[in-house]
Structures are given as structure tokens and as C-alpha cells.
Short mmCIF file of C-alpha atoms in Angstrom, two decimals:
data_model
loop_
_atom_site.label_atom_id
_atom_site.label_comp_id
_atom_site.label_asym_id
_atom_site.label_seq_id
_atom_site.Cartn_x
_atom_site.Cartn_y
_atom_site.Cartn_z
CA UNK S 175 3.10 27.80 -2.34
CA UNK S 176 0.35 29.90 -3.90
CA UNK S 177 2.65 30.53 -7.00
CA UNK S 178 3.72 26.48 -7.27
CA UNK S 179 0.27 25.40 -7.48
CA UNK S 180 -0.49 27.99 -10.41
CA UNK S 181 2.36 26.97 -12.44
CA UNK S 182 1.39 23.29 -11.53
CA UNK S 183 -1.94 23.93 -12.59
CA UNK S 184 -0.68 25.48 -15.58
CA UNK S 185 1.65 22.45 -16.27
CA UNK S 186 -1.54 20.28 -16.11
CA UNK S 187 -3.69 22.21 -18.74
CA UNK S 188 -0.50 22.02 -21.04
CA UNK S 189 -0.60 18.56 -20.48
CA UNK S 190 -4.04 17.99 -21.18
CA UNK S 191 -4.06 20.04 -24.09
CA UNK S 192 -1.06 18.11 -25.77
CA UNK S 193 -3.04 14.57 -24.88
CA UNK S 194 -6.10 16.13 -26.67
CA UNK S 195 -4.54 16.69 -29.66
CA UNK S 196 -2.49 13.46 -29.44
CA UNK S 197 -6.13 11.59 -28.36
CA UNK S 198 -8.24 13.40 -30.93
CA UNK S 199 -5.45 13.22 -33.73
CA UNK S 200 -6.11 9.44 -34.53
CA UNK S 201 -9.61 10.11 -34.20
CA UNK S 202 -9.89 13.14 -37.11
CA UNK S 203 -7.69 10.44 -38.85
CA UNK S 204 -10.54 7.72 -38.91
CA UNK S 205 -13.44 10.16 -40.68
CA UNK S 206 -14.04 9.03 -43.73
CA UNK S 207 -11.98 11.82 -45.93
CA UNK S 208 -12.98 11.96 -49.99
CA UNK S 209 -10.32 9.83 -52.27
CA UNK S 210 -10.37 13.84 -54.12
CA UNK S 211 -10.26 15.35 -51.26
CA UNK S 212 -11.84 17.59 -49.69
CA UNK S 213 -11.01 20.90 -51.76
CA UNK S 214 -11.95 18.67 -55.07
CA UNK S 215 -15.46 19.30 -54.18
CA UNK S 216 -17.47 22.44 -54.66
CA UNK S 217 -20.32 21.47 -52.44
CA UNK S 218 -20.01 21.90 -48.64
CA UNK S 219 -18.13 18.20 -47.41
CA UNK S 220 -20.72 17.41 -43.91
CA UNK S 221 -17.98 17.11 -40.94
CA UNK S 222 -20.27 13.77 -40.08
CA UNK S 223 -21.53 12.22 -42.75
CA UNK S 224 -25.08 10.97 -42.82
CA UNK S 225 -26.19 7.25 -43.15
CA UNK S 226 -29.03 6.35 -45.83
CA UNK S 227 -31.61 5.48 -43.78
CA UNK S 228 -34.66 3.25 -44.23
CA UNK S 229 -38.30 5.25 -44.95
CA UNK S 230 -41.12 4.69 -47.83
CA UNK S 231 -43.18 7.42 -49.31
CA UNK S 232 -45.22 7.47 -52.36
CA UNK S 233 -43.93 7.83 -55.45
CA UNK S 234 -45.52 9.83 -58.30
CA UNK S 235 -47.59 6.35 -59.44
CA UNK S 236 -48.67 5.99 -56.44
CA UNK S 237 -46.60 3.06 -55.53
CA UNK S 238 -44.26 2.27 -52.43
CA UNK S 239 -40.84 3.61 -52.45
CA UNK S 240 -38.36 2.10 -50.37
CA UNK S 241 -35.61 4.85 -50.05
CA UNK S 242 -32.62 2.16 -49.12
CA UNK S 243 -33.67 0.05 -51.66
CA UNK S 244 -34.80 1.69 -54.96
CA UNK S 245 -31.14 4.07 -54.28
CA UNK S 246 -28.71 1.66 -53.10
CA UNK S 247 -25.13 2.15 -54.64
CA UNK S 248 -26.59 5.12 -56.70
CA UNK S 249 -25.75 8.71 -56.39
CA UNK S 250 -28.49 10.08 -54.89
CA UNK S 251 -29.63 13.68 -54.73
CA UNK S 252 -31.80 14.36 -52.28
CA UNK S 253 -34.30 17.86 -52.57
CA UNK S 254 -36.94 18.88 -50.20
CA UNK S 255 -39.27 21.13 -52.18
CA UNK S 256 -42.74 21.98 -53.89
CA UNK S 257 -44.02 22.35 -57.01
CA UNK S 258 -45.40 26.04 -56.67
CA UNK S 259 -41.90 27.26 -55.48
CA UNK S 260 -41.44 30.20 -57.48
CA UNK S 261 -37.35 30.32 -57.01
CA UNK S 262 -35.19 27.67 -55.16
CA UNK S 263 -36.99 24.38 -56.35
CA UNK S 264 -36.79 25.31 -60.12
CA UNK S 265 -33.50 26.34 -60.18
CA UNK S 266 -32.08 23.40 -58.18
CA UNK S 267 -33.76 20.97 -60.51
CA UNK S 268 -33.22 22.72 -63.94
CA UNK S 269 -29.27 23.38 -63.17
CA UNK S 270 -29.12 19.50 -62.03
CA UNK S 271 -31.38 18.62 -65.22
CA UNK S 272 -29.16 20.83 -67.40
CA UNK S 273 -25.74 19.00 -66.45
CA UNK S 274 -27.22 15.52 -66.30
CA UNK S 275 -28.66 15.84 -69.78
CA UNK S 276 -24.71 15.71 -70.96
CA UNK S 277 -23.68 12.72 -69.31
CA UNK S 278 -23.44 9.86 -71.51
CA UNK S 279 -25.61 7.15 -70.60
CA UNK S 280 -23.60 4.65 -68.19
CA UNK S 281 -22.90 7.76 -66.30
CA UNK S 282 -26.80 9.14 -66.03
CA UNK S 283 -27.28 5.80 -64.79
CA UNK S 284 -25.57 5.81 -61.60
CA UNK S 285 -27.55 8.82 -60.36
CA UNK S 286 -30.89 8.80 -58.84
CA UNK S 287 -32.34 12.86 -58.28
CA UNK S 288 -35.29 12.25 -55.49
CA UNK S 289 -37.63 15.19 -54.68
CA UNK S 290 -40.04 15.34 -51.93
CA UNK S 291 -42.44 17.69 -51.49
CA UNK S 292 -43.12 19.32 -48.74
CA UNK S 293 -46.53 20.17 -49.50
CA UNK S 294 -49.02 17.18 -50.09
CA UNK S 295 -51.84 19.35 -49.97
CA UNK S 296 -51.90 21.20 -53.70
CA UNK S 297 -48.32 18.53 -54.90
CA UNK S 298 -50.71 15.59 -56.33
CA UNK S 299 -48.71 12.73 -57.31
CA UNK S 300 -50.11 13.83 -61.17
CA UNK S 301 -48.72 17.02 -60.30
CA UNK S 302 -45.40 16.62 -59.09
CA UNK S 303 -44.73 13.89 -62.05
CA UNK S 304 -45.72 16.72 -64.72
CA UNK S 305 -43.38 19.37 -63.02
CA UNK S 306 -40.58 16.99 -62.57
CA UNK S 307 -41.07 16.02 -66.45
CA UNK S 308 -40.30 19.79 -67.36
CA UNK S 309 -36.61 19.14 -66.00
CA UNK S 310 -35.81 15.53 -66.62
CA UNK S 311 -38.61 12.52 -66.61
CA UNK S 312 -35.89 10.20 -64.79
CA UNK S 313 -36.09 12.41 -61.60
CA UNK S 314 -38.29 10.91 -59.17
CA UNK S 315 -40.84 12.43 -56.80
CA UNK S 316 -42.03 11.50 -53.50
CA UNK S 317 -45.19 12.16 -51.49
CA UNK S 318 -46.30 11.43 -47.59
CA UNK S 319 -47.67 13.48 -44.69
CA UNK S 320 -45.98 16.82 -43.55
CA UNK S 321 -45.01 14.62 -40.44
CA UNK S 322 -43.49 12.21 -42.21
CA UNK S 323 -41.39 14.33 -44.56
CA UNK S 324 -40.43 16.75 -41.80
CA UNK S 325 -39.05 13.51 -40.04
CA UNK S 326 -36.86 12.14 -42.76
CA UNK S 327 -36.12 16.00 -43.39
CA UNK S 328 -35.00 16.23 -39.51
CA UNK S 329 -33.01 12.63 -40.08
CA UNK S 330 -30.79 13.93 -43.28
CA UNK S 331 -29.79 16.81 -40.73
CA UNK S 332 -31.89 19.97 -42.74
CA UNK S 333 -34.73 21.93 -41.37
CA UNK S 334 -38.56 20.76 -40.99
CA UNK S 335 -40.79 22.67 -43.98
CA UNK S 336 -42.86 25.71 -42.80
CA UNK S 337 -46.30 26.60 -44.34
CA UNK S 338 -46.06 30.56 -44.41
CA UNK S 339 -49.83 32.45 -45.07
CA UNK S 340 -49.43 35.09 -47.45
CA UNK S 341 -51.72 38.19 -48.08
CA UNK S 342 -53.61 37.09 -51.44
CA UNK S 343 -54.79 34.40 -49.56
CA UNK S 344 -52.22 31.67 -50.70
CA UNK S 345 -49.67 30.08 -49.14
CA UNK S 346 -45.68 29.70 -49.46
CA UNK S 347 -44.14 26.32 -47.94
CA UNK S 348 -40.63 27.30 -46.23
CA UNK S 349 -38.03 24.38 -46.66
CA UNK S 350 -34.32 23.86 -46.84
CA UNK S 351 -32.51 25.04 -49.64
CA UNK S 352 -29.90 22.69 -49.70
CA UNK S 353 -29.43 19.21 -52.40
CA UNK S 354 -28.11 16.40 -50.05
CA UNK S 355 -25.55 14.40 -52.39
CA UNK S 356 -25.84 10.79 -50.65
CA UNK S 357 -22.75 8.67 -52.68
CA UNK S 358 -22.29 5.01 -53.70
CA UNK S 359 -21.38 4.16 -50.19
CA UNK S 360 -24.81 4.96 -48.52
CA UNK S 361 -23.95 7.62 -46.86
CA UNK S 362 -24.38 11.73 -47.21
CA UNK S 363 -21.18 13.33 -47.67
CA UNK S 364 -21.90 16.26 -48.92
CA UNK S 365 -24.55 19.39 -49.41
CA UNK S 366 -25.28 22.09 -52.11
CA UNK S 367 -26.60 25.29 -51.09
CA UNK S 368 -28.70 27.49 -52.84
CA UNK S 369 -25.99 28.70 -55.63
CA UNK S 370 -24.75 26.19 -56.97
CA UNK S 371 -24.16 27.15 -60.40
CA UNK S 372 -24.52 24.08 -63.33
CA UNK S 373 -20.46 24.42 -63.74
CA UNK S 374 -19.96 23.42 -59.69
CA UNK S 375 -22.41 20.37 -60.71
CA UNK S 376 -20.48 19.67 -63.93
CA UNK S 377 -17.27 19.34 -61.69
CA UNK S 378 -18.38 17.34 -58.85
CA UNK S 379 -21.09 14.92 -60.21
CA UNK S 380 -18.87 12.84 -61.91
CA UNK S 381 -16.68 12.55 -59.42
CA UNK S 382 -19.15 11.56 -57.09
CA UNK S 383 -19.73 8.56 -58.88
CA UNK S 384 -16.29 7.39 -59.04
CA UNK S 385 -15.42 8.21 -55.42
CA UNK S 386 -14.34 5.54 -52.92
CA UNK S 387 -14.64 7.58 -49.59
CA UNK S 388 -11.13 6.54 -47.70
CA UNK S 389 -11.51 5.33 -43.84
CA UNK F 203 -39.37 51.97 -53.52
CA UNK F 204 -36.09 51.00 -55.59
CA UNK F 205 -34.41 54.14 -57.51
CA UNK F 206 -32.81 52.49 -59.72
CA UNK F 207 -33.56 48.45 -61.00
CA UNK F 208 -30.96 46.05 -59.83
CA UNK F 209 -31.26 42.33 -59.49
CA UNK F 210 -34.43 41.65 -57.70
CA UNK F 211 -32.81 38.91 -55.10
CA UNK F 212 -34.67 35.74 -55.58
CA UNK F 213 -38.29 37.41 -55.78
CA UNK F 214 -39.81 35.81 -58.40
CA UNK F 215 -41.31 37.69 -61.62
CA UNK F 216 -43.94 39.34 -61.65
CA UNK F 217 -46.43 41.70 -64.41
CA UNK F 218 -47.07 43.95 -60.95
CA UNK F 219 -45.52 47.60 -61.95
CA UNK F 220 -43.41 48.86 -59.99
CA UNK F 221 -42.00 52.56 -60.21
CA UNK F 222 -38.16 53.29 -60.76
CA UNK F 223 -38.04 57.00 -59.50
CA UNK F 224 -33.97 57.21 -59.86
CA UNK F 225 -34.97 56.55 -63.83
CA UNK F 226 -37.79 58.75 -63.93
CA UNK F 227 -35.67 61.95 -62.25
CA UNK F 228 -32.57 60.82 -65.06
CA UNK F 229 -34.84 61.35 -67.90
CA UNK F 230 -36.70 63.88 -66.65
CA UNK F 231 -33.43 65.92 -65.97
CA UNK F 232 -31.94 65.69 -69.04
CA UNK F 233 -35.52 67.12 -70.43
CA UNK F 234 -35.62 69.80 -68.27
CA UNK F 235 -31.59 70.30 -69.04
CA UNK F 236 -32.62 70.14 -73.23
CA UNK F 237 -35.45 72.35 -72.84
CA UNK F 238 -33.87 74.79 -70.71
CA UNK F 239 -30.74 74.82 -73.22
CA UNK F 240 -33.11 75.35 -76.47
CA UNK F 241 -34.84 78.26 -74.36
CA UNK F 242 -31.10 80.17 -74.06
CA UNK F 243 -30.69 79.72 -77.66
CA UNK F 244 -33.85 82.17 -78.05
CA UNK F 245 -36.17 81.96 -80.64
CA UNK F 246 -35.68 80.11 -83.89
CA UNK F 247 -34.14 81.34 -87.11
CA UNK F 248 -34.92 77.94 -88.74
CA UNK F 249 -38.43 76.46 -86.93
CA UNK F 250 -38.26 73.01 -89.11
CA UNK F 251 -34.84 72.78 -87.66
CA UNK F 252 -35.47 72.91 -84.73
CA UNK F 253 -38.45 70.78 -84.81
CA UNK F 254 -36.61 68.12 -86.33
CA UNK F 255 -34.22 68.35 -83.41
CA UNK F 256 -36.91 67.98 -80.91
CA UNK F 257 -38.20 65.23 -82.30
CA UNK F 258 -34.51 63.14 -82.50
CA UNK F 259 -34.04 64.41 -78.82
CA UNK F 260 -37.84 63.21 -78.13
CA UNK F 261 -37.19 59.63 -79.48
CA UNK F 262 -33.81 58.88 -77.97
CA UNK F 263 -35.04 60.19 -74.96
CA UNK F 264 -38.38 57.49 -75.04
CA UNK F 265 -35.68 54.85 -76.31
CA UNK F 266 -34.06 55.59 -72.78
CA UNK F 267 -37.23 55.83 -70.78
CA UNK F 268 -37.93 52.79 -72.10
CA UNK F 269 -34.57 50.70 -71.35
CA UNK F 270 -34.78 52.38 -67.97
CA UNK F 271 -38.01 51.75 -66.56
CA UNK F 272 -40.35 48.83 -65.74
CA UNK F 273 -40.65 46.21 -66.88
CA UNK F 274 -37.14 46.12 -69.06
CA UNK F 275 -35.15 47.24 -66.67
CA UNK F 276 -36.86 44.84 -64.01
CA UNK F 277 -36.62 42.13 -66.15
CA UNK F 278 -32.74 42.64 -67.68
CA UNK F 279 -31.88 43.03 -64.20
CA UNK F 280 -33.05 40.14 -62.91
CA UNK F 281 -34.60 37.74 -65.03
CA UNK F 282 -32.91 37.24 -68.78
CA UNK F 283 -30.01 37.80 -70.22
CA UNK F 284 -31.59 38.35 -73.81
CA UNK F 285 -33.48 41.33 -72.42
CA UNK F 286 -30.40 42.72 -70.52
CA UNK F 287 -29.16 43.12 -74.01
CA UNK F 288 -31.74 44.46 -75.48
CA UNK F 289 -31.60 47.14 -73.25
CA UNK F 290 -28.02 47.59 -73.95
CA UNK F 291 -28.61 47.61 -77.54
CA UNK F 292 -31.75 51.00 -76.45
CA UNK F 293 -28.91 52.50 -74.17
CA UNK F 294 -25.88 52.33 -75.90
CA UNK F 295 -26.73 52.11 -79.60
CA UNK F 296 -30.39 53.26 -80.45
CA UNK F 297 -30.92 56.62 -78.59
CA UNK F 298 -27.29 57.85 -78.44
CA UNK F 299 -27.16 58.65 -81.91
CA UNK F 300 -30.90 60.25 -81.54
CA UNK F 301 -29.75 62.58 -78.97
CA UNK F 302 -27.06 63.94 -80.75
CA UNK F 303 -28.96 64.75 -83.64
CA UNK F 304 -31.15 66.21 -81.72
CA UNK F 305 -28.54 68.53 -80.24
CA UNK F 306 -28.34 71.62 -82.23
CA UNK F 307 -24.47 73.04 -82.84
CA UNK F 308 -25.23 76.09 -80.87
CA UNK F 309 -25.58 74.34 -77.62
CA UNK F 310 -21.81 73.28 -77.58
CA UNK F 311 -20.79 76.98 -78.48
CA UNK F 312 -20.84 77.57 -74.28
CA UNK F 313 -18.14 74.67 -74.27
CA UNK F 314 -15.67 76.83 -75.89
CA UNK F 315 -15.49 78.81 -72.58
CA UNK F 316 -14.08 75.67 -71.05
CA UNK F 317 -10.80 74.56 -72.80
CA UNK F 318 -9.77 71.57 -70.63
CA UNK F 319 -13.42 70.16 -71.11
CA UNK F 320 -13.32 70.79 -74.90
CA UNK F 321 -9.73 69.32 -74.66
CA UNK F 322 -11.24 65.92 -73.29
CA UNK F 323 -13.89 65.60 -75.35
CA UNK F 324 -12.13 66.55 -78.49
CA UNK F 325 -9.99 63.61 -77.69
CA UNK F 326 -12.65 60.95 -76.31
CA UNK F 327 -14.61 61.34 -79.99
CA UNK F 328 -11.52 61.07 -82.29
CA UNK F 329 -12.54 58.05 -84.20
CA UNK F 330 -10.01 55.51 -83.48
CA UNK F 331 -10.19 56.64 -79.26
CA UNK F 332 -13.75 56.46 -79.97
CA UNK F 333 -13.92 53.09 -81.42
CA UNK F 334 -11.34 51.74 -78.90
CA UNK F 335 -13.18 53.51 -75.54
CA UNK F 336 -16.96 51.87 -77.13
CA UNK F 337 -15.37 48.12 -77.81
CA UNK F 338 -13.24 48.06 -74.33
CA UNK F 339 -16.23 49.70 -72.31
CA UNK F 340 -18.68 47.36 -73.99
CA UNK F 341 -17.09 44.17 -73.38
CA UNK F 342 -15.74 45.17 -69.91
CA UNK F 343 -19.53 46.13 -69.19
CA UNK F 344 -20.73 42.49 -70.42
CA UNK F 345 -18.18 40.54 -68.82
CA UNK F 346 -20.37 38.06 -66.53
CA UNK F 347 -18.16 38.68 -63.42
CA UNK F 348 -18.87 42.55 -63.90
CA UNK F 349 -22.54 42.55 -64.36
CA UNK F 350 -23.00 39.73 -61.68
CA UNK F 351 -21.12 42.45 -59.61
CA UNK F 352 -22.90 45.68 -60.35
CA UNK F 353 -26.13 44.36 -61.17
CA UNK F 354 -27.10 42.99 -57.96
CA UNK F 355 -27.07 46.48 -56.19
CA UNK F 356 -28.67 49.63 -57.36
CA UNK F 357 -25.67 51.61 -57.28
CA UNK F 358 -24.01 49.19 -59.80
CA UNK F 359 -27.12 48.89 -61.72
CA UNK F 360 -26.71 52.71 -62.16
CA UNK F 361 -22.97 52.40 -63.07
CA UNK F 362 -23.39 49.64 -65.93
CA UNK F 363 -26.33 51.82 -67.72
CA UNK F 364 -24.69 55.10 -67.48
CA UNK F 365 -21.38 53.69 -68.84
CA UNK F 366 -23.42 52.22 -71.82
CA UNK F 367 -24.64 55.64 -72.56
CA UNK F 368 -21.53 57.11 -72.39
CA UNK F 369 -19.33 55.02 -74.49
CA UNK F 370 -22.72 55.15 -76.90
CA UNK F 371 -22.51 58.78 -77.12
CA UNK F 372 -19.01 58.37 -77.54
CA UNK F 373 -19.04 56.11 -80.45
CA UNK F 374 -22.01 57.84 -82.85
CA UNK F 375 -20.30 61.37 -81.75
CA UNK F 376 -17.56 60.89 -84.90
CA UNK F 377 -20.53 59.74 -87.31
CA UNK F 378 -23.08 62.27 -86.38
CA UNK F 379 -20.79 65.19 -85.82
CA UNK F 380 -22.80 67.63 -83.67
CA UNK F 381 -19.88 69.78 -83.56
CA UNK F 382 -19.58 71.95 -86.64
CA UNK F 383 -16.37 73.66 -86.83
CA UNK F 384 -14.52 70.43 -85.45
CA UNK F 385 -12.77 68.08 -88.48
CA UNK F 386 -15.52 65.97 -89.48
CA UNK F 387 -15.62 62.26 -90.55
CA UNK F 388 -15.57 61.95 -94.33
CA UNK F 389 -18.67 59.35 -95.57
CA UNK F 390 -16.11 56.81 -96.78
CA UNK F 391 -14.37 56.82 -93.30
CA UNK F 392 -17.83 56.56 -91.57
CA UNK F 393 -18.60 53.76 -93.44
CA UNK F 394 -15.11 52.10 -92.91
CA UNK F 395 -16.09 52.95 -89.17
CA UNK F 396 -19.59 51.64 -89.02
CA UNK F 397 -18.78 48.89 -90.75
CA UNK F 398 -15.72 47.80 -88.80
CA UNK F 399 -17.79 47.72 -85.47
CA UNK F 400 -20.51 45.64 -87.01
CA UNK F 401 -18.36 42.82 -87.90
CA UNK F 402 -16.10 43.11 -84.83
CA UNK F 403 -16.42 39.96 -82.76
CA UNK F 404 -15.99 40.79 -79.24
CA UNK F 405 -14.36 38.10 -76.92
CA UNK F 406 -17.49 38.12 -74.91
CA UNK F 407 -20.03 37.34 -77.54
CA UNK F 408 -18.31 33.84 -78.62
CA UNK F 409 -17.86 33.30 -74.71
CA UNK F 410 -21.68 33.81 -74.33
CA UNK F 411 -22.45 32.30 -77.71
CA UNK F 412 -20.25 28.94 -76.76
CA UNK F 413 -20.33 28.06 -73.13
CA UNK F 414 -21.25 25.17 -72.13
CA UNK F 415 -23.04 26.38 -68.72
CA UNK F 416 -24.81 30.19 -68.15
CA UNK F 417 -22.38 32.51 -67.49
CA UNK F 418 -24.12 35.13 -65.32
CA UNK F 419 -25.11 34.37 -61.88
CA UNK F 420 -27.50 36.84 -61.80
CA UNK F 421 -29.59 34.90 -64.70
CA UNK F 422 -28.44 31.46 -63.66
CA UNK F 423 -30.22 31.45 -60.30
CA UNK F 424 -32.95 33.81 -60.83
CA UNK F 425 -36.31 32.58 -60.72
CA UNK F 426 -37.36 31.22 -64.07
CA UNK F 427 -39.54 32.82 -66.78
CA UNK F 428 -41.59 29.92 -68.25
CA UNK F 429 -40.28 28.57 -71.72
CA UNK F 430 -36.64 29.59 -70.96
CA UNK F 431 -33.31 28.23 -69.87
CA UNK F 432 -30.33 30.11 -68.41
CA UNK F 433 -28.55 28.83 -71.24
CA UNK F 434 -30.79 28.99 -74.22
CA UNK F 435 -31.28 32.88 -72.94
CA UNK F 436 -28.27 33.53 -72.89
CA UNK F 437 -27.35 32.47 -76.40
CA UNK F 438 -30.44 34.51 -77.54
CA UNK F 439 -28.57 37.19 -75.48
CA UNK F 440 -25.50 36.94 -77.48
CA UNK F 441 -27.98 36.68 -80.90
CA UNK F 442 -28.95 40.01 -79.69
CA UNK F 443 -25.77 41.49 -79.24
CA UNK F 444 -24.19 40.40 -82.95
CA UNK F 445 -27.17 40.49 -85.03
CA UNK F 446 -28.92 43.40 -83.00
CA UNK F 447 -25.52 45.37 -83.40
CA UNK F 448 -24.79 44.58 -87.16
CA UNK F 449 -28.46 45.48 -87.77
CA UNK F 450 -28.03 49.15 -86.19
CA UNK F 451 -24.75 49.83 -88.43
CA UNK F 452 -26.04 48.65 -91.78
CA UNK F 453 -29.24 50.84 -90.96
CA UNK F 454 -27.00 53.74 -89.79
CA UNK F 455 -24.08 53.05 -93.39
CA UNK F 456 -27.32 52.95 -95.10
CA UNK F 457 -28.27 56.39 -94.04
CA UNK F 458 -24.72 57.52 -94.34
CA UNK F 459 -24.47 56.47 -97.45
CA UNK F 460 -27.56 58.04 -98.67
CA UNK F 461 -26.37 61.53 -97.62
CA UNK F 462 -23.55 60.79 -99.26
CA UNK F 463 -24.99 60.16 -102.76
CA UNK F 464 -27.48 62.68 -101.77
CA UNK F 465 -24.86 65.27 -101.04
CA UNK F 466 -22.67 64.72 -104.34
CA UNK F 467 -25.73 64.49 -106.77
CA UNK F 468 -26.25 68.15 -105.17
CA UNK F 469 -22.79 68.74 -106.06
CA UNK F 470 -22.43 67.46 -109.45
CA UNK F 471 -25.93 69.02 -109.99
CA UNK F 472 -26.01 72.12 -108.48
CA UNK F 473 -23.84 73.99 -110.89
CA UNK F 474 -25.26 72.50 -114.29
CA UNK F 475 -28.56 73.14 -113.30
CA UNK F 476 -27.56 76.62 -112.75
CA UNK F 477 -26.05 76.57 -115.94
CA UNK F 478 -28.86 75.45 -117.65
CA UNK F 479 -30.66 78.64 -116.16
#
């Protein structure tokens, strides 16, 4: 009696697992997949794309910048960083700028690079503009309160910025090292961690400009 | 404290001095071994020659120390490909001939008791073999994936530096001929040997010069140093590699030619003067 109950439980579990496979299969198939195939990209394809959302911060002219309106329909690379950053920020910015410099005008127009400062205390609009101009004058710089920026970062799935005091009395800002890539469908499908090289950007960016994410 | 200088793992460049104990010990060990060898040879019969050896060896050792210690080693290990290449010139092309010129022939007499080591050395320093070994080692040791792999840790960086030094010693051996008993390369062959190495274009040079993107991840992903981009730094490195090598070869050829001309003049002028007396 006990034996038959055990074997019935096993059968129930097996049927349940099969049912799960049949049900989850179509659900997985509903995920939006890149037309080029996930292996086509050197960035990390997000399992759950992030929908572009509405927020407004000040740009380097001190004017309100509405993220949705200003970047609609363009491939938008978002990076959280600060201009006193000694390593990750200038490397990401320099590598993206070096690759985009060689793009034909029409292709370059399809991109927006948005740098969101995680250090509003030191990053004045003028300072951000001057710093970004070292890489590419078309790069956009945004500034808001720490709380606003951290809220935006959280909604984009990256950790919030954290101030770290150093011995010299100065401070560093810990922040995400990833660039978030929103594509023309106004969804973020990819992230580019630190270590992404110019050859990787040159490989992925033109593809992102033509990508249509299939349902 | 780091023993040997490797890539700094993303730390921003700072002009704060850092000691590299391994580099000091390495240079010190060579200096002590050299002093011991000179002492073993006993009191000098030719004091001028002995002083000349010491000066050459000390100059070679100073160049080696400059390349292995802060700041060149630190900049070259993790920040600038151009400094990495300048270090290569110092370690493989400038220090070895001076070190070899600083070695008295008597130092090698002890090797005669070790026939196997002698055979390996003789085979390795055959001009054709030396030329081949040097160029293969240098090409491999500059290949981006090899540099990225080795520069990330102290042991790898040590292996890379030592491979440059050994390849340089092997390359310069047929030109300097530190063992007079061994068959010598004629001056004409020396000029051809040096000239060929000067004009030789290694694939790695072309790759570094014409690559669309930075080849070395170590330098591309290093905290930037003002006024440089990874690609321009890499092109400068290629220039240093090619022009620096060519310049060293031209200077060496000029010295060989000068010595050759002097010896020919002495050979021709010697008996004539004697006859005049």
C-alpha cells in the first residue's frame, strides 16, 4: 500500500515536471529575442528586458532633460559615473567615443550616450560638460540629487552609488561599472560590464542600431 | 610590497614611489656574482681592461635596473604600451651588449668543465640560431594575448622580462664574441646580421601599427594617463619597437664598422711603419 503511494507520488511529480516544461516552453518562446541571435552580441543579453521609463534630470546646460522624449527611438547607452572617477568611467567613455568616432554620420545619429553623474556635489554642469568633451561633445551629461539618481539606477537594475571616504580626506563614489543599452524599441536588452573593449563595442553597436527584437 | 612589477589591476596611476624588492634582489645578485667572478680571477694583469669591463657591466646593470624598477616598470606593466616597449629596448637591446662587453673572457674558462652547458651555449649562440631565437622570442613575447596573460601577475611579468633579457644576450653574443676561443663572426657578417635585424619587419609590429582597435587589453582597460589614448599609445609603441631597434642596430653597425676599419688600418699600417723604422 505504502509502496504504491510512493510510486504514485513519483508519477505525479514526473507528470508535474513534464507539464511545467510544456507550459514554460511557450512562455519562454514569448520572450523577445534579438533578431541577430543572443550569441551575436558581446554584451550580456538581459534575461528580462527593462522598459525605458520616464524621468527628468538637468542636462549640462541646466535645462530639464526628459529621458523618454529625448532618447525615443534611438539606441541609448546609459552609464552612471562621476568625473573624478579614476578608472572605470573614463575607460568606458573613451572606448565608446573611440569607436563612435569612426561611424558614418547617419549611424552616429542613431545613438545617444547618456552619462548620469553619481557625484552631484563635485560634478557641476560645467565640469561634466568639460569632462565629456574630452571624449565626445555629443555625449549627454545629466545631473540630479543622489536620491533621484539612485532611484533611476535601481529601476535600471544596477546598484546605487555609494560614497567611500578615503584617507586623504577626499572621497570616491562606488557605482555600477556597467553600461546599459536601450535599443530602438525603447527597451534595455543588453548590459556591457567593465572589460568591454573597443572591438566589442565596434562589433555590437552597429548591430544594435539595426536590431529589431522579435517577439 | 610587490616583488616584481605586474599590471596594477585597475588602480589609477600615481607618482608615489613603490619599491620592487624582486627587481632589486635580481640586480644585486647579478652585481654580486660579477664582483665574485672578478675577484676569483685574481689581481689584474691589465688594469685598464679591467676598468673598462667594470664600466661596461655597470652601465648594462644600471639600464637593466632602470627598466625593472619604478617608475618605468610600473608604467610599462599596467598603463602604457609605449613604456612597455621602451623597457623592451632597455632589457633586450641595450643592457645585454653592455653586460657581455663587461665580461672578461676568463669568466668563460670555468664553463669548459661543463661540456653540456658549453654545447648548449655554443649552439644557441650560432648566428643563425641566435637570430631565429631572438626574433621568435621577441615576436611571441609581444603578442597581445601573451602580454595580457603574463602581465597580469608578478610571475608572468618576471618570465616576460627574463625572456627579453635572455633573448637579448643570445642575440648579441655573435656580435660581441665574449669567448675569443670560439669561432668568430667576421665583421662583414656582423654588419649583415645587425642590418638584417634592423630592417626586419615582425608581424607583431604591423599588427600594433595598423590595428583598428587597441590590441593589448592590459593597456586598453588601464586607467588613462592624460594626453594619451590606448590606440595612439599602441602606435607609439610600434614606432618605438621599429625605430628604436633600427637605431640600436645602426649604432652597433657603426661601431662594428669603425672597429673593422681600425683593425684593417692597423694591419696595413703596422708592417709599413715597422719597415720605415
